[in-house]
CSV table of C-alpha atoms in Angstrom, one decimal:
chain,number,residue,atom,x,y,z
H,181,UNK,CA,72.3,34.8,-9.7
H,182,UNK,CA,70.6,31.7,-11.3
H,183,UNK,CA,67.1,34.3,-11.1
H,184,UNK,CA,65.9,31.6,-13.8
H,185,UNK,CA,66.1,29.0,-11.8
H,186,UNK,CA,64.9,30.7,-8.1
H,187,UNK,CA,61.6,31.7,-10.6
H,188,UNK,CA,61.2,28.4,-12.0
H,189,UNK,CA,61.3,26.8,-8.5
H,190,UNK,CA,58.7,29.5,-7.2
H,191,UNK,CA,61.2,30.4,-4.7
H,192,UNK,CA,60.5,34.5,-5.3
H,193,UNK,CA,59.0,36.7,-3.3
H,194,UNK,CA,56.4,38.6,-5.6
H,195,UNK,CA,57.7,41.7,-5.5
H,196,UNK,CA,61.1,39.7,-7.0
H,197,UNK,CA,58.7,38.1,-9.7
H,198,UNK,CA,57.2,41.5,-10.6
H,199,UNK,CA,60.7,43.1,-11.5
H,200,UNK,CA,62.0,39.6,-13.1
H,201,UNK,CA,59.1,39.4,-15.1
H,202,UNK,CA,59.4,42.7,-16.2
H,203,UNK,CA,63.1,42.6,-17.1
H,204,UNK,CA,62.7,39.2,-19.1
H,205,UNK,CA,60.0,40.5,-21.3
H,206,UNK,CA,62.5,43.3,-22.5
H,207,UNK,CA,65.6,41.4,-22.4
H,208,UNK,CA,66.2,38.6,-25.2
H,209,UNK,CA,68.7,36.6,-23.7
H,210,UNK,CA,66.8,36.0,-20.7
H,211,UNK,CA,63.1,36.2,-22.5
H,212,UNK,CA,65.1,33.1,-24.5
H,213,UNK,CA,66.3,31.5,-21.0
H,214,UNK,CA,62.7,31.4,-20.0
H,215,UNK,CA,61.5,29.6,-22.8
H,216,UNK,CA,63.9,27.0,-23.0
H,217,UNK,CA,63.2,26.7,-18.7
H,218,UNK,CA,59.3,26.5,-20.1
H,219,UNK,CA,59.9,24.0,-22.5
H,220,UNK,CA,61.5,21.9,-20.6
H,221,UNK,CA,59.1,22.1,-17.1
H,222,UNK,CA,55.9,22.1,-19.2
H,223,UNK,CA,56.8,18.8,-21.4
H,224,UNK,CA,58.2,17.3,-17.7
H,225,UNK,CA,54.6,18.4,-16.2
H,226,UNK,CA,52.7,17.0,-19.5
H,227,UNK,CA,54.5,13.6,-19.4
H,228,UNK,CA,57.2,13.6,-22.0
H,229,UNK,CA,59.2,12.4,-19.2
H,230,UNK,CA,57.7,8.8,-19.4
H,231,UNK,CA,57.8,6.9,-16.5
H,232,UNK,CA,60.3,5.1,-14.7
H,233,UNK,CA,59.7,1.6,-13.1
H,234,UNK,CA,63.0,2.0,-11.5
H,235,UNK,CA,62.6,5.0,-9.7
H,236,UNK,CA,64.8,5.1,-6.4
H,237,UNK,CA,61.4,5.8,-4.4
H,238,UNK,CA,59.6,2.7,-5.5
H,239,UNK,CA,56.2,4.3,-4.8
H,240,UNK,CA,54.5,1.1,-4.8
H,241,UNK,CA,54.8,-2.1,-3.4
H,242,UNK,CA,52.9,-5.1,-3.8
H,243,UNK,CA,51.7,-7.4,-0.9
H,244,UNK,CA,51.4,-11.2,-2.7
H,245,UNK,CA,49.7,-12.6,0.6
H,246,UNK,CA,46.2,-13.5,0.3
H,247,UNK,CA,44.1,-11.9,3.1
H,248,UNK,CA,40.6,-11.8,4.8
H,249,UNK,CA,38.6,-8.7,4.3
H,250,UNK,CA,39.9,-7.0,7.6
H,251,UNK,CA,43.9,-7.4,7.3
H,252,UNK,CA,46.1,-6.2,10.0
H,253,UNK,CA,50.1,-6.1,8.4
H,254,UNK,CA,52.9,-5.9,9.3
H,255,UNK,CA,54.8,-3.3,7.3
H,256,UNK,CA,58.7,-2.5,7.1
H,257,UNK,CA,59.7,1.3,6.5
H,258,UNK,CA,62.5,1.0,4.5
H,259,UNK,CA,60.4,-0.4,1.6
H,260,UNK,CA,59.2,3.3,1.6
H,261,UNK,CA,62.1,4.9,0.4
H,262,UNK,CA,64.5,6.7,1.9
H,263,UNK,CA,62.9,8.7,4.9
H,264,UNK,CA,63.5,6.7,7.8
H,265,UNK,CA,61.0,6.0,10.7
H,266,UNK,CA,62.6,6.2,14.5
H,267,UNK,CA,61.1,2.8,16.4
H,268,UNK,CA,62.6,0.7,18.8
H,269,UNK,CA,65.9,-1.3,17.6
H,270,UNK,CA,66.5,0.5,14.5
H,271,UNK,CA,66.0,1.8,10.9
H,272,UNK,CA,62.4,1.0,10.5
H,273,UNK,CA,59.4,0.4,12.9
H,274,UNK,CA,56.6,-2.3,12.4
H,275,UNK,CA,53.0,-0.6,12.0
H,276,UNK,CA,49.6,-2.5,11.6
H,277,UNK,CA,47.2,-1.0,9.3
H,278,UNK,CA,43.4,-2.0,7.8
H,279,UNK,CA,43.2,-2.1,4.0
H,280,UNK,CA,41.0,-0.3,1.6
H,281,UNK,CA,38.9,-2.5,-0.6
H,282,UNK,CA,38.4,-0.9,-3.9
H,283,UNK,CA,35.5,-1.9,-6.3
H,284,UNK,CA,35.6,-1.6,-9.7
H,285,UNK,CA,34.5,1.6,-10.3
H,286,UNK,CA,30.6,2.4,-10.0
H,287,UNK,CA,28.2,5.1,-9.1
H,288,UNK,CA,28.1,6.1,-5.6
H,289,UNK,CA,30.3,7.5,-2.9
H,290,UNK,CA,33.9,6.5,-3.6
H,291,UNK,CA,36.2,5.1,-0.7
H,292,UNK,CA,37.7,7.7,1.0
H,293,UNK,CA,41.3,7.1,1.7
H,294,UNK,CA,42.7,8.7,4.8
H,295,UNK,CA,46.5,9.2,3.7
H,296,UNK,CA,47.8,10.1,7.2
H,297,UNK,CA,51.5,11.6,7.4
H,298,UNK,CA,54.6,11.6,5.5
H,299,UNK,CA,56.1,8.3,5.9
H,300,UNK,CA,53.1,6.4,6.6
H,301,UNK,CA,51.3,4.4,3.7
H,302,UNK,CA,48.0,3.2,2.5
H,303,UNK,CA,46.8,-0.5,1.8
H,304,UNK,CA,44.7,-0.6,-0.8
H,305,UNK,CA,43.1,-4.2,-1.5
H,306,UNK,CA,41.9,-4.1,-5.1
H,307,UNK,CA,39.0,-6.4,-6.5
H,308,UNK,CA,40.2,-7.3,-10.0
H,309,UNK,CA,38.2,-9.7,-11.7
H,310,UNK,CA,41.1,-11.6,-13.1
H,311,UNK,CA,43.8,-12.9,-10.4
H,312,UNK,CA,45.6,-15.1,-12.6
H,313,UNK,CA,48.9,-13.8,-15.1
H,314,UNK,CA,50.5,-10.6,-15.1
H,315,UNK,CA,48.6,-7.5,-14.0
H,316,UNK,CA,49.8,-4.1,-15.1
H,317,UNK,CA,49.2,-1.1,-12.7
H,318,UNK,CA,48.5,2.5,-13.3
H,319,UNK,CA,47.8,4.9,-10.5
H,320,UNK,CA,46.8,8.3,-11.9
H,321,UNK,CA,46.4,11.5,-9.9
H,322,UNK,CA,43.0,13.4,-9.7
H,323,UNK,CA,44.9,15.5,-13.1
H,324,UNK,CA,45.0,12.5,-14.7
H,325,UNK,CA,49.2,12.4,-14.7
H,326,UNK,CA,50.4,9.4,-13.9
H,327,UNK,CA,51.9,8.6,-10.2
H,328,UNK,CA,53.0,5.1,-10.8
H,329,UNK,CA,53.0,2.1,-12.8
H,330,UNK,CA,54.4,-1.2,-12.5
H,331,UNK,CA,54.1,-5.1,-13.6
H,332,UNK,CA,52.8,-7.6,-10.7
H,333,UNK,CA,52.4,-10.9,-10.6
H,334,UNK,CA,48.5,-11.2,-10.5
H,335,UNK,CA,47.3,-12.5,-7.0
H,336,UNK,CA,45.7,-16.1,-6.1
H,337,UNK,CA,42.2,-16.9,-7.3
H,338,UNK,CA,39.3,-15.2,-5.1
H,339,UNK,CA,42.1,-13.0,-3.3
H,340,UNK,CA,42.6,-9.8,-3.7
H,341,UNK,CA,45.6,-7.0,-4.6
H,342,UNK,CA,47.4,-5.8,-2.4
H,343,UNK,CA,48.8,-2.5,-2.9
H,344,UNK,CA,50.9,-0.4,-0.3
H,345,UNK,CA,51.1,3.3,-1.8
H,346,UNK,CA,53.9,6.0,0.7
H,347,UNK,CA,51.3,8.5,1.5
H,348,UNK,CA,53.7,11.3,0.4
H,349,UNK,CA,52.4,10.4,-3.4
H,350,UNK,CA,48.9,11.4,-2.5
H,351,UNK,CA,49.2,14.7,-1.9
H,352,UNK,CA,46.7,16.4,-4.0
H,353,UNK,CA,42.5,16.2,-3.0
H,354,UNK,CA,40.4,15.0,-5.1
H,355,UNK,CA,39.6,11.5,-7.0
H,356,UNK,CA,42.7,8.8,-7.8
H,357,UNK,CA,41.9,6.6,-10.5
H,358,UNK,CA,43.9,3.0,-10.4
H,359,UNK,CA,43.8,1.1,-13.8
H,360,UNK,CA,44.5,-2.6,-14.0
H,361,UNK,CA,45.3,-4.6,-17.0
H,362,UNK,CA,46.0,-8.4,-18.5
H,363,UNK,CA,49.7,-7.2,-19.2
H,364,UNK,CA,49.2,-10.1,-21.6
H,365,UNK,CA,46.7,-8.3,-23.5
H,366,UNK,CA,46.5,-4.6,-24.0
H,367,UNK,CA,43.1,-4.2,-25.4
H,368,UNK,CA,40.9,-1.7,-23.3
H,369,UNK,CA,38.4,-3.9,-22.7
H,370,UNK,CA,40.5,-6.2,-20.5
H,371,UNK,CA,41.1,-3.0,-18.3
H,372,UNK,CA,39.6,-2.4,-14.8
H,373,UNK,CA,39.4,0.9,-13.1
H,374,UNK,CA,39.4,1.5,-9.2
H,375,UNK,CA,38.8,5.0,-7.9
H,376,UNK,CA,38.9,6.5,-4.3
H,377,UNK,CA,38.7,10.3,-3.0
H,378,UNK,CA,41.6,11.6,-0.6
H,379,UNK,CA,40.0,14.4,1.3
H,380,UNK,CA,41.2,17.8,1.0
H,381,UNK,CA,41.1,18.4,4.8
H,382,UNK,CA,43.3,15.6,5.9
H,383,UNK,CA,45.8,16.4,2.4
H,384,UNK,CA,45.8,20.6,3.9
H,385,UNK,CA,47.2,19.1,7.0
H,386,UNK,CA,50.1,17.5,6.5
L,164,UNK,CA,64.1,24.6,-29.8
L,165,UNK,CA,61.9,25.4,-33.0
L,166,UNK,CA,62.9,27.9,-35.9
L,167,UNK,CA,62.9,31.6,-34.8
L,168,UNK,CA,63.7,34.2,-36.9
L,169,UNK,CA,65.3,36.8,-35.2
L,170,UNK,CA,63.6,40.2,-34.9
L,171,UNK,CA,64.5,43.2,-33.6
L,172,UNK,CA,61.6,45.3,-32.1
L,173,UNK,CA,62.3,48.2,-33.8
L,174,UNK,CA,59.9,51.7,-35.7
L,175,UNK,CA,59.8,48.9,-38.8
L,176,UNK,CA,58.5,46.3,-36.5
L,177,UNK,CA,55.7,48.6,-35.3
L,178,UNK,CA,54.8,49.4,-38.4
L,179,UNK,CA,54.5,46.1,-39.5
L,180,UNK,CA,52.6,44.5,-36.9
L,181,UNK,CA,50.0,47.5,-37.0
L,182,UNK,CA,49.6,46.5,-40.6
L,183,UNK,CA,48.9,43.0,-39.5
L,184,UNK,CA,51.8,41.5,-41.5
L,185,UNK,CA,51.2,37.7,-40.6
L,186,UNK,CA,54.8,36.7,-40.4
L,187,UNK,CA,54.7,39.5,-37.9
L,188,UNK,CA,52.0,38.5,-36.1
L,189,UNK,CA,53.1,35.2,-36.5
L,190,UNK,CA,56.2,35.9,-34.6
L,191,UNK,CA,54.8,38.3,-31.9
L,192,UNK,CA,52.7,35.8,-30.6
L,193,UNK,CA,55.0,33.3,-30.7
L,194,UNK,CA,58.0,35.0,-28.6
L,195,UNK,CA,55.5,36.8,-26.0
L,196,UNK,CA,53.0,33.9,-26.3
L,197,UNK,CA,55.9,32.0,-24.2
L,198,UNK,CA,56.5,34.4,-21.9
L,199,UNK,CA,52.9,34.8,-21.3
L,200,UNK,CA,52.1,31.3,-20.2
L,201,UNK,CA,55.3,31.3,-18.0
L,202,UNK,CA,54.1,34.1,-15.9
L,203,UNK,CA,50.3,33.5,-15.9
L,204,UNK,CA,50.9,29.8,-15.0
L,205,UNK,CA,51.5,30.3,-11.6
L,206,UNK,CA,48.8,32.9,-10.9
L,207,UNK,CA,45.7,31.5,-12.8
L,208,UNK,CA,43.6,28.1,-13.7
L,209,UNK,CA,44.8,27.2,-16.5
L,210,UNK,CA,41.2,26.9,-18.3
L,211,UNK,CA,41.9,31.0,-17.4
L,212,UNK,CA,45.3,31.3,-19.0
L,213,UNK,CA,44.9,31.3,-23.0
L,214,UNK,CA,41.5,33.8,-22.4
L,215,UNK,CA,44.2,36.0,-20.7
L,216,UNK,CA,47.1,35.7,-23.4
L,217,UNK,CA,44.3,36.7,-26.1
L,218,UNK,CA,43.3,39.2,-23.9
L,219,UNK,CA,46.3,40.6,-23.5
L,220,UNK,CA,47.3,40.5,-27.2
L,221,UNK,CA,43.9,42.1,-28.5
L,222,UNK,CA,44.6,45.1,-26.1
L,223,UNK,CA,48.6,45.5,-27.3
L,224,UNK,CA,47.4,45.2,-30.9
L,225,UNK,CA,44.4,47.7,-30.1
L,226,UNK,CA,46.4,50.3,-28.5
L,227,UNK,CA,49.2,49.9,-31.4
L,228,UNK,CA,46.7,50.9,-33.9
L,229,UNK,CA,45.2,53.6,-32.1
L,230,UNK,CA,48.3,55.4,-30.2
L,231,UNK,CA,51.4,53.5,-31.7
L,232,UNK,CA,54.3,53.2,-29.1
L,233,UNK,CA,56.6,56.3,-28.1
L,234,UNK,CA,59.7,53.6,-28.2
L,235,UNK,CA,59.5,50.5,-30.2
L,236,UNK,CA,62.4,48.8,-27.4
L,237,UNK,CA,60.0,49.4,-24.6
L,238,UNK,CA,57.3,47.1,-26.2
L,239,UNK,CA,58.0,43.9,-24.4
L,240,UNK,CA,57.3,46.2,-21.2
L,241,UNK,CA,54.2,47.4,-22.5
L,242,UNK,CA,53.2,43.9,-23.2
L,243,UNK,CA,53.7,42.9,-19.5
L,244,UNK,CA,52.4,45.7,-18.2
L,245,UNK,CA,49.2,45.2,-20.2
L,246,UNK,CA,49.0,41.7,-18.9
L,247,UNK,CA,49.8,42.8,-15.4
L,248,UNK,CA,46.1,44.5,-16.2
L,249,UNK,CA,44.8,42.1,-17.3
L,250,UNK,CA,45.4,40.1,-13.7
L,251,UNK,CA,44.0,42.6,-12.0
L,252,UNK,CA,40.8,42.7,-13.6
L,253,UNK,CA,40.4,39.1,-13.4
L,254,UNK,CA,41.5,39.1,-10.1
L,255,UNK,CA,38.8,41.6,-9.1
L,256,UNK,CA,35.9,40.2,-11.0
L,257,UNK,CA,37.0,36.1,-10.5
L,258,UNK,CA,35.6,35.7,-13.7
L,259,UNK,CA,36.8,35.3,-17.3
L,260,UNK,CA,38.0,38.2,-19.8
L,261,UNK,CA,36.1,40.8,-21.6
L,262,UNK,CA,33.6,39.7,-24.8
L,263,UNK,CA,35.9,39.8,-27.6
L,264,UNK,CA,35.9,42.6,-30.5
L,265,UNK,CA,33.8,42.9,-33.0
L,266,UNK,CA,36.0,42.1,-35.7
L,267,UNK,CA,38.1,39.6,-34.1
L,268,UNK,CA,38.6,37.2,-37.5
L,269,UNK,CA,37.6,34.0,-36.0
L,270,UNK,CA,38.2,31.9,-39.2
L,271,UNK,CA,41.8,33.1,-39.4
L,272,UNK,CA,42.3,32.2,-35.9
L,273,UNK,CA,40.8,28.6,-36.5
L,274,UNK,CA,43.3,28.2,-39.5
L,275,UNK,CA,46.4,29.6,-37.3
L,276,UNK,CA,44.9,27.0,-34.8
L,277,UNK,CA,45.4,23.9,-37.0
L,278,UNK,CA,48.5,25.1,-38.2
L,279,UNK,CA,49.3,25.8,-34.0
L,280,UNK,CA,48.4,22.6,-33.6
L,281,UNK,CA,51.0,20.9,-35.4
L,282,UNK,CA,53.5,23.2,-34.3
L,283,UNK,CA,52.9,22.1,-30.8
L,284,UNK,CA,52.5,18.3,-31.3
L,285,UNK,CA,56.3,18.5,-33.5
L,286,UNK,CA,57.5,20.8,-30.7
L,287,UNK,CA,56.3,17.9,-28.0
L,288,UNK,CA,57.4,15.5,-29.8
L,289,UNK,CA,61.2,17.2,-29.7
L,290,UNK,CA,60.8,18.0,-26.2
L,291,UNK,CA,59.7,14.1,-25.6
L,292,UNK,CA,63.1,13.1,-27.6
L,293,UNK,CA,65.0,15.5,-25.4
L,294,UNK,CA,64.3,14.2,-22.4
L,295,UNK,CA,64.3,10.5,-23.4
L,296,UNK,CA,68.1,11.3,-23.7
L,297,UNK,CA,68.9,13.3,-20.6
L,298,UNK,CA,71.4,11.4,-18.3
L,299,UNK,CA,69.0,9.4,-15.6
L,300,UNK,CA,70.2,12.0,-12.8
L,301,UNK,CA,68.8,14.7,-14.5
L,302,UNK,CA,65.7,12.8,-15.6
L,303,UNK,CA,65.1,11.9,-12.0
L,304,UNK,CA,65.7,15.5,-10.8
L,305,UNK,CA,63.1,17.1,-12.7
L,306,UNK,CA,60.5,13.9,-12.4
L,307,UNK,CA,60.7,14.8,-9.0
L,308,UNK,CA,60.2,18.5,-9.0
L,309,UNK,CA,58.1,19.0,-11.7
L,310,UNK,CA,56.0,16.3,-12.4
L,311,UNK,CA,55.7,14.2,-9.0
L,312,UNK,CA,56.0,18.1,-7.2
L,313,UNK,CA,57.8,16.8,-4.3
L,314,UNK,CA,58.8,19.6,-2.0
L,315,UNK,CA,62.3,20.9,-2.6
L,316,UNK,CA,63.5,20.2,0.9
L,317,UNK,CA,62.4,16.6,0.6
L,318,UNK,CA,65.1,16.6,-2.6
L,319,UNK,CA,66.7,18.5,-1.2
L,320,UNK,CA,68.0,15.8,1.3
L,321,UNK,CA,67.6,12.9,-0.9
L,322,UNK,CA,70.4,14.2,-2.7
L,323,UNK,CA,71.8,15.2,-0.1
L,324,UNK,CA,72.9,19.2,-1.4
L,325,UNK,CA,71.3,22.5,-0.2
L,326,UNK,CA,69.1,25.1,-1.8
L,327,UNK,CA,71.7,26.9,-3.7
L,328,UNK,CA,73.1,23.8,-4.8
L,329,UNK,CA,69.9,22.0,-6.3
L,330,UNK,CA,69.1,25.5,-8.4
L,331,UNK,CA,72.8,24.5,-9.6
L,332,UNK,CA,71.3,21.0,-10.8
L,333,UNK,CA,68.3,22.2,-12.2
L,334,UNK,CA,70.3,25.0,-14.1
L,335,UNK,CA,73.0,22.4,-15.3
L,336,UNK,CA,69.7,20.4,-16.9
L,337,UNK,CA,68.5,23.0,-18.1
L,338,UNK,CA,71.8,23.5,-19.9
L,339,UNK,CA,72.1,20.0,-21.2
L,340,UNK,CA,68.1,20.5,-22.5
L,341,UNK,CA,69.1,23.8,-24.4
L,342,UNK,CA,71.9,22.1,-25.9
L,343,UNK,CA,70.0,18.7,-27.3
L,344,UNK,CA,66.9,20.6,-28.2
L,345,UNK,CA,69.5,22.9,-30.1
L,346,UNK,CA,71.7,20.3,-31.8
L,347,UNK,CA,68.2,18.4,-32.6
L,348,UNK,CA,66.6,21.5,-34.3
L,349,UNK,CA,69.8,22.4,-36.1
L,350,UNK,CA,69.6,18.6,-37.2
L,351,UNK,CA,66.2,19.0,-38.2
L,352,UNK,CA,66.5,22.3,-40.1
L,353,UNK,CA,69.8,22.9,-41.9
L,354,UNK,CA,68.7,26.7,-43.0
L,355,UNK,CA,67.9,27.5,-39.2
L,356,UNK,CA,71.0,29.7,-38.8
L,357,UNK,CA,71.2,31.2,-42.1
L,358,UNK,CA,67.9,32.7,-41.4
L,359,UNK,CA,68.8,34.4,-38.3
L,360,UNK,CA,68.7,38.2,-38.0
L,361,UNK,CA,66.1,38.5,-40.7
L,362,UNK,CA,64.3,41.7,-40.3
């Protein structure tokens, strides 16, 4: 029943994959169900999707106050999406966390970003060279798809972007790439790019 | 989804691929060239997974020559049961496939490539049009699974169903993708279904 879809959401046990496998590649119909299944989770995988900037998680949120360079915040849960956070009188619970500064990017050791557990989040305070207008945001995974985008209103001379990212977004190791733009003006040259590394140790245990 | 002609894998079909008929050939690697990647997707790197499709089909296409097949219907289960080789040997030596033949026609396969190429960019480009008009809920369902990868328990309770229920979503989009990619391919080649069952 539905052995399509159990295979396509790797929910087989491999002896079950062996004999699927083996009856799709002689059976039409269901060699025909595969590919359709393929077509569609490949061209999801690779991006056809697009992305939506109205996405009921809102993986990002942006933080318009200007900030010294240690920043303790106050941060409400239910911005997060829909996993709620036990705490004292309610829904959501108030946490205090330290940013990450990002540079643009440069040789060297890239800031490592500890993501912590589901339902926490990372600050990131990003350096971009032009404060004033519109910024557009796109924070890529370390394969290069795309985890979220957005429009912001660019932050106050000399200050800093603030970005809050759900820690559930970064779950694979490796390098994040955040590229900021003019929204104004789409030429690559007005584009900035901020990397970090999230560490495959602290990713493995959550 | 794109233009097949139907074939049966029948003695003639043998015969015909032995004698490298292109249209053949054309279609073989086509049809198993999906079912391929689907299986070898989850079990290698993917720098790893065309090395093992050509693997794969050099060895069917050798053996065809050299033994022919007892029964033509069972050739789908000698493909996969060559590819299930295949794994194992990579598996074993955690490197990549065998040198290639001697007489493996590398121009041809660079002119199949281009012509491969634009297959694959129309074929994207369908599958982009596709999606763009899947109802949001869908859209959002497999953004989540497949491209964000969140676990299926975490949608799971976001949308509030259960296991069985969420392969019920994902098989009803699934349904709705066949359909558009069908109406749209139809659309795009009116001769599509007079061509079917060609042998």
């Amino acid at each position: 029943m539905l052995a399509t879809e159990r295979y396509l959401l790797d929910e087989m046990t491999q002896l079950e994959r062996h004999v699927f496998e083996d009856h799709y590649f002689g059976c039409e119909i269901c060699a025909e169900d595969i590919r359709v299944a393929r077509l569609m989770k490949e061209g999801v995988r690779g991006g056809l999707l697009g992305t939506s900037r109205q996405s009921r998680w809102r993986p990002i949120e942006v933080l318009p106050w200007a900030a010294a360079a240690t920043l303790a915040l106050v941060v409400g849960y239910q911005t997060l999406g829909p996993t709620k956070v036990p705490g004292a009188g309610g829904e959501f619970a108030a946490q205090a966390v330290a940013p990450i500064t990002l540079r643009p990017a440069t040789r060297g050791q890239l800031p490592r970003v500890n993501p912590g557990a589901a339902g926490e989040a990372v600050v990131l305070a990003v350096d971009v060279a032009r404060g004033t207008g519109e910024l557009e945001y796109d924070l890529r995974a370390p394969s290069g798809n795309s985890l979220a985008s957005g429009r912001v209103p660019g932050p106050a001379a000399g200050a800093p972007l603030f970005l809050l990212v759900p820690s559930r977004i970064l779950t694979a190791a490796g390098d994040y790439t955040l590229v900021v733009r003019n929204a104004t003006d789409r030429a690559d040259s007005s584009s900035e790019q901020f990397q970090f590394s999230v560490n495959a140790a602290v990713t493995d245990k959550r | 989804m794109p233009p097949r002609l139907r074939y049966q894998f029948d003695r003639e079909y043998i015969d015909r691929l032995i004698a490298e008929d292109p249209d053949t050939a054309q279609h073989f690697t086509s049809y198993f060239g999906d079912l391929l990647s689907m299986k070898l997707r989850s079990r290698l790197r993917p720098a790893l997974i065309d090395d093992a499709k050509q693997e794969t089909f050099m060895r069917v296409f050798a053996t065809l020559r050299r033994d022919g097949l007892r029964d033509p219907a069972t050739l789908g289960a000698f493909v996969n049961s060559v590819c299930n080789n295949v794994l194992f040997e990579l598996y074993r030596s955690g490197a990549k496939s065998t040198q290639l033949e001697e007489d493996y026609e590398t121009a041809d396969e660079k002119a199949r490539s281009a012509e491969s190429a634009m297959v694959e960019a129309e074929e994207q480009s369908r599958v982009r049009d596709v999606l763009a008009e899947m109802p949001q809920k869908d859209r959002e369902l497999l953004r989540w699974l497949f491209f964000e990868e969140r676990s299926k328990d975490d949608v799971c309770r976001a949308l509030k169903v259960d296991r069985n229920y969420l392969r019920v979503l994902v098989h009803r989009a699934k349904a709705r993708f066949r359909d558009e990619l069908q109406s749209r391919t139809a659309g795009a080649d009116p001769g599509h279904e007079a061509r079917r069952d060609h042998r």
